Amino acid sequence: GIQVEQSPPDLILQEGANSTLRCNFSDSVNNLQWFHQNPWGQLINLFYIPSGTKQNGRLSATTVATERYSLLYISSSQTTDSGVYFCAVGWGYQKVTFGTGTKLQVIP
Amino acid sequence: ETGVTQSPTHLIKTRGQQVTLRCSSQSGHNTVSWYQQALGQGPQFIFQYYREEENGRGNFPPRFSGLQFPNYSSELNVNALELDDSALYLCASSSTGTYRELFFGEGSRLTVL
């Protein structure tokens, strides 16, 4: 099955700093999502981005499907950005595979 | 628009027991999938239901089973519980249109003693 790797696995940032999270996948996909998992376990949708670039406030994402990677940018980080970030990929209606996650801690 | 809801939010069972978890899909969505998330790991796909039939399954034994009802809600049943079944169980709903974006519920946290 498809392999999904995220980097870095752990990230500590000072409040106000910028960061880039990366998601590499091993096969063609036409579904790709980024999620933020809060401390209570809920997965919050950030972006549905099988290709191209999207922006939502301080967050933006870019997927280059031909090169099999996606990037999530967080600018001017806040303590509320802390948590685990997952990318999840799939093809058609087949199962969605989650990456290993990036655990982000933003310190004041 | 109603989001994905799951019940119960927390439960404790003992080894060998059976458990049923429930999920109501987001309005307008006809596909439900279930995921198991062990502590410190990413969610793992269990299975997916569409039109009341299972149409995809991950690497989980048959004691994990499910149902989808005509209103698209779903159940996950786990028989003969084992200690390793302790996890957060997440339900996601999606449509079968062009965009297969998943929307998740808050999860059911199962502890097996």
GROMACS .gro file of C-alpha atoms in nm:
model
  221
    1GLY     CA    1   0.000   0.000   0.000
    2ILE     CA    2   0.089   0.363  -0.018
    3GLN     CA    3   0.349   0.491   0.229
    4VAL     CA    4   0.317   0.837   0.383
    5GLU     CA    5   0.601   1.002   0.570
    6GLN     CA    6   0.589   1.332   0.753
    7SER     CA    7   0.873   1.549   0.871
    8PRO     CA    8   0.985   1.665   1.111
    9PRO     CA    9   0.834   1.425   1.367
   10ASP     CA   10   0.862   1.685   1.643
   11LEU     CA   11   0.889   2.062   1.630
   12ILE     CA   12   0.920   2.322   1.903
   13LEU     CA   13   0.864   2.685   1.806
   14GLN     CA   14   0.869   3.017   1.983
   15GLU     CA   15   0.541   3.202   1.949
   16GLY     CA   16   0.551   3.419   1.636
   17ALA     CA   17   0.786   3.192   1.442
   18ASN     CA   18   0.711   3.037   1.102
   19SER     CA   19   0.733   2.668   1.013
   20THR     CA   20   0.702   2.426   0.723
   21LEU     CA   21   0.572   2.073   0.763
   22ARG     CA   22   0.630   1.820   0.488
   23CYS     CA   23   0.436   1.515   0.369
   24ASN     CA   24   0.591   1.268   0.123
   25PHE     CA   25   0.388   0.988  -0.033
   26SER     CA   26   0.496   0.688  -0.235
   27ASP     CA   27   0.228   0.665  -0.506
   28SER     CA   28  -0.016   0.871  -0.709
   29VAL     CA   29  -0.300   1.025  -0.514
   30ASN     CA   30  -0.604   1.233  -0.596
   31ASN     CA   31  -0.712   1.290  -0.237
   32LEU     CA   32  -0.493   1.474   0.012
   33GLN     CA   33  -0.596   1.641   0.333
   34TRP     CA   34  -0.417   1.814   0.617
   35PHE     CA   35  -0.559   1.784   0.969
   36HIS     CA   36  -0.480   1.932   1.308
   37GLN     CA   37  -0.553   1.698   1.597
   38ASN     CA   38  -0.632   1.888   1.913
   39PRO     CA   39  -0.545   1.765   2.265
   40TRP     CA   40  -0.890   1.606   2.296
   41GLY     CA   41  -0.834   1.394   1.987
   42GLN     CA   42  -1.058   1.563   1.735
   43LEU     CA   43  -0.925   1.590   1.382
   44ILE     CA   44  -0.984   1.939   1.249
   45ASN     CA   45  -0.987   1.983   0.871
   46LEU     CA   46  -0.727   2.234   0.755
   47PHE     CA   47  -0.706   2.180   0.381
   48TYR     CA   48  -0.835   1.947   0.113
   49ILE     CA   49  -0.556   1.989  -0.141
   50PRO     CA   50  -0.485   1.707  -0.389
   51SER     CA   51  -0.295   1.961  -0.600
   52GLY     CA   52  -0.213   2.330  -0.612
   53THR     CA   53  -0.192   2.593  -0.339
   54LYS     CA   54  -0.447   2.715  -0.087
   55GLN     CA   55  -0.436   2.970   0.192
   56ASN     CA   56  -0.650   3.019   0.499
   57GLY     CA   57  -0.537   3.298   0.727
   58ARG     CA   58  -0.197   3.217   0.874
   59LEU     CA   59  -0.197   2.871   0.719
   60SER     CA   60  -0.125   2.774   0.361
   61ALA     CA   61  -0.059   2.448   0.182
   62THR     CA   62   0.095   2.338  -0.144
   63THR     CA   63   0.075   1.997  -0.307
   64VAL     CA   64   0.297   1.897  -0.599
   65ALA     CA   65   0.129   1.572  -0.696
   66THR     CA   66   0.375   1.489  -0.976
   67GLU     CA   67   0.661   1.498  -0.725
   68ARG     CA   68   0.457   1.328  -0.453
   69TYR     CA   69   0.482   1.577  -0.171
   70SER     CA   70   0.277   1.838   0.012
   71LEU     CA   71   0.383   2.123   0.238
   72LEU     CA   72   0.192   2.295   0.517
   73TYR     CA   73   0.309   2.644   0.613
   74ILE     CA   74   0.228   2.798   0.949
   75SER     CA   75   0.315   3.165   0.987
   76SER     CA   76   0.324   3.373   1.305
   77SER     CA   77   0.259   3.065   1.515
   78GLN     CA   78   0.040   3.085   1.826
   79THR     CA   79   0.017   2.858   2.129
   80THR     CA   80  -0.322   2.739   2.001
   81ASP     CA   81  -0.143   2.591   1.698
   82SER     CA   82   0.009   2.326   1.927
   83GLY     CA   83  -0.098   1.969   1.859
   84VAL     CA   84  -0.033   1.700   1.602
   85TYR     CA   85  -0.058   1.767   1.229
   86PHE     CA   86  -0.144   1.481   0.996
   87CYS     CA   87  -0.160   1.452   0.623
   88ALA     CA   88  -0.384   1.182   0.478
   89VAL     CA   89  -0.380   1.060   0.119
   90GLY     CA   90  -0.581   0.830  -0.105
   91TRP     CA   91  -0.680   0.741  -0.459
   92GLY     CA   92  -1.040   0.745  -0.574
   93TYR     CA   93  -1.264   0.573  -0.325
   94GLN     CA   94  -0.990   0.354  -0.185
   95LYS     CA   95  -0.886   0.378   0.176
   96VAL     CA   96  -0.722   0.691   0.305
   97THR     CA   97  -0.377   0.645   0.458
   98PHE     CA   98  -0.253   0.877   0.730
   99GLY     CA   99   0.103   0.989   0.775
  100THR     CA  100   0.306   0.950   1.091
  101GLY     CA  101   0.227   1.303   1.209
  102THR     CA  102   0.424   1.608   1.320
  103LYS     CA  103   0.391   1.702   1.685
  104LEU     CA  104   0.412   2.079   1.717
  105GLN     CA  105   0.463   2.266   2.043
  106VAL     CA  106   0.447   2.645   2.040
  107ILE     CA  107   0.590   2.805   2.350
  108PRO     CA  108   0.512   3.161   2.464
  109GLU     CA  109  -2.573   2.149   0.875
  110THR     CA  110  -2.513   1.874   1.131
  111GLY     CA  111  -2.158   1.747   1.173
  112VAL     CA  112  -2.039   1.393   1.244
  113THR     CA  113  -2.139   1.274   1.590
  114GLN     CA  114  -2.011   0.969   1.776
  115SER     CA  115  -2.121   0.790   2.090
  116PRO     CA  116  -2.022   0.706   2.352
  117THR     CA  117  -1.729   0.943   2.402
  118HIS     CA  118  -1.556   0.726   2.659
  119LEU     CA  119  -1.605   0.368   2.772
  120ILE     CA  120  -1.425   0.102   2.969
  121LYS     CA  121  -1.456  -0.270   2.896
  122THR     CA  122  -1.283  -0.583   3.015
  123ARG     CA  123  -1.096  -0.833   2.800
  124GLY     CA  124  -1.329  -1.072   2.616
  125GLN     CA  125  -1.629  -0.840   2.618
  126GLN     CA  126  -1.799  -0.692   2.314
  127VAL     CA  127  -1.848  -0.324   2.230
  128THR     CA  128  -2.063  -0.124   1.988
  129LEU     CA  129  -1.971   0.227   1.882
  130ARG     CA  130  -2.208   0.454   1.691
  131CYS     CA  131  -2.167   0.727   1.433
  132SER     CA  132  -2.406   0.967   1.264
  133SER     CA  133  -2.274   1.101   0.937
  134GLN     CA  134  -2.278   1.463   0.830
  135SER     CA  135  -2.591   1.560   0.640
  136GLY     CA  136  -2.556   1.499   0.268
  137HIS     CA  137  -2.284   1.236   0.315
  138ASN     CA  138  -2.347   0.873   0.220
  139THR     CA  139  -2.011   0.711   0.299
  140VAL     CA  140  -1.878   0.629   0.645
  141SER     CA  141  -1.532   0.504   0.734
  142TRP     CA  142  -1.386   0.398   1.068
  143TYR     CA  143  -1.033   0.444   1.198
  144GLN     CA  144  -0.844   0.318   1.502
  145GLN     CA  145  -0.584   0.546   1.658
  146ALA     CA  146  -0.354   0.398   1.919
  147LEU     CA  147  -0.169   0.631   2.152
  148GLY     CA  148   0.107   0.820   1.975
  149GLN     CA  149   0.022   0.689   1.630
  150GLY     CA  150  -0.171   0.804   1.327
  151PRO     CA  151  -0.523   0.676   1.255
  152GLN     CA  152  -0.539   0.334   1.089
  153PHE     CA  153  -0.819   0.253   0.842
  154ILE     CA  154  -1.054  -0.021   0.964
  155PHE     CA  155  -1.327  -0.027   0.696
  156GLN     CA  156  -1.563   0.183   0.489
  157TYR     CA  157  -1.936   0.155   0.421
  158TYR     CA  158  -2.129   0.278   0.122
  159ARG     CA  159  -2.493   0.195   0.046
  160GLU     CA  160  -2.505  -0.027   0.354
  161GLU     CA  161  -2.223  -0.251   0.230
  162GLU     CA  162  -1.858  -0.275   0.327
  163ASN     CA  163  -1.653  -0.160   0.028
  164GLY     CA  164  -1.302  -0.146   0.168
  165ARG     CA  165  -1.122  -0.296   0.465
  166GLY     CA  166  -0.787  -0.244   0.631
  167ASN     CA  167  -0.570  -0.499   0.808
  168PHE     CA  168  -0.811  -0.578   1.092
  169PRO     CA  169  -0.943  -0.922   1.197
  170PRO     CA  170  -1.305  -1.031   1.141
  171ARG     CA  171  -1.395  -0.962   1.504
  172PHE     CA  172  -1.410  -0.599   1.387
  173SER     CA  173  -1.740  -0.566   1.203
  174GLY     CA  174  -1.977  -0.290   1.109
  175LEU     CA  175  -2.312  -0.184   0.979
  176GLN     CA  176  -2.449   0.108   0.785
  177PHE     CA  177  -2.817   0.197   0.809
  178PRO     CA  178  -3.048   0.350   0.545
  179ASN     CA  179  -3.000   0.694   0.704
  180TYR     CA  180  -2.621   0.647   0.649
  181SER     CA  181  -2.543   0.622   1.021
  182SER     CA  182  -2.307   0.343   1.115
  183GLU     CA  183  -2.196   0.109   1.393
  184LEU     CA  184  -1.860  -0.046   1.468
  185ASN     CA  185  -1.870  -0.371   1.663
  186VAL     CA  186  -1.569  -0.533   1.821
  187ASN     CA  187  -1.599  -0.883   1.968
  188ALA     CA  188  -1.367  -1.064   2.208
  189LEU     CA  189  -1.192  -0.745   2.314
  190GLU     CA  190  -0.817  -0.757   2.365
  191LEU     CA  191  -0.597  -0.519   2.560
  192ASP     CA  192  -0.449  -0.386   2.232
  193ASP     CA  193  -0.794  -0.273   2.124
  194SER     CA  194  -0.760   0.017   2.365
  195ALA     CA  195  -0.757   0.320   2.135
  196LEU     CA  196  -0.944   0.620   2.003
  197TYR     CA  197  -1.198   0.512   1.742
  198LEU     CA  198  -1.274   0.776   1.484
  199CYS     CA  199  -1.560   0.787   1.239
  200ALA     CA  200  -1.546   0.994   0.920
  201SER     CA  201  -1.814   1.072   0.667
  202SER     CA  202  -1.776   1.180   0.308
  203SER     CA  203  -1.975   1.209  -0.011
  204THR     CA  204  -1.918   1.019  -0.333
  205GLY     CA  205  -1.895   1.328  -0.548
  206THR     CA  206  -1.583   1.466  -0.710
  207TYR     CA  207  -1.429   1.570  -0.380
  208ARG     CA  208  -1.385   1.294  -0.123
  209GLU     CA  209  -1.303   1.516   0.170
  210LEU     CA  210  -1.334   1.339   0.504
  211PHE     CA  211  -1.501   1.497   0.807
  212PHE     CA  212  -1.436   1.337   1.145
  213GLY     CA  213  -1.632   1.307   1.465
  214GLU     CA  214  -1.480   1.364   1.807
  215GLY     CA  215  -1.410   0.996   1.855
  216SER     CA  216  -1.487   0.725   2.109
  217ARG     CA  217  -1.207   0.647   2.352
  218LEU     CA  218  -1.211   0.277   2.445
  219THR     CA  219  -1.012   0.136   2.734
  220VAL     CA  220  -0.987  -0.242   2.768
  221LEU     CA  221  -0.880  -0.371   3.110
   0.00000   0.00000   0.00000
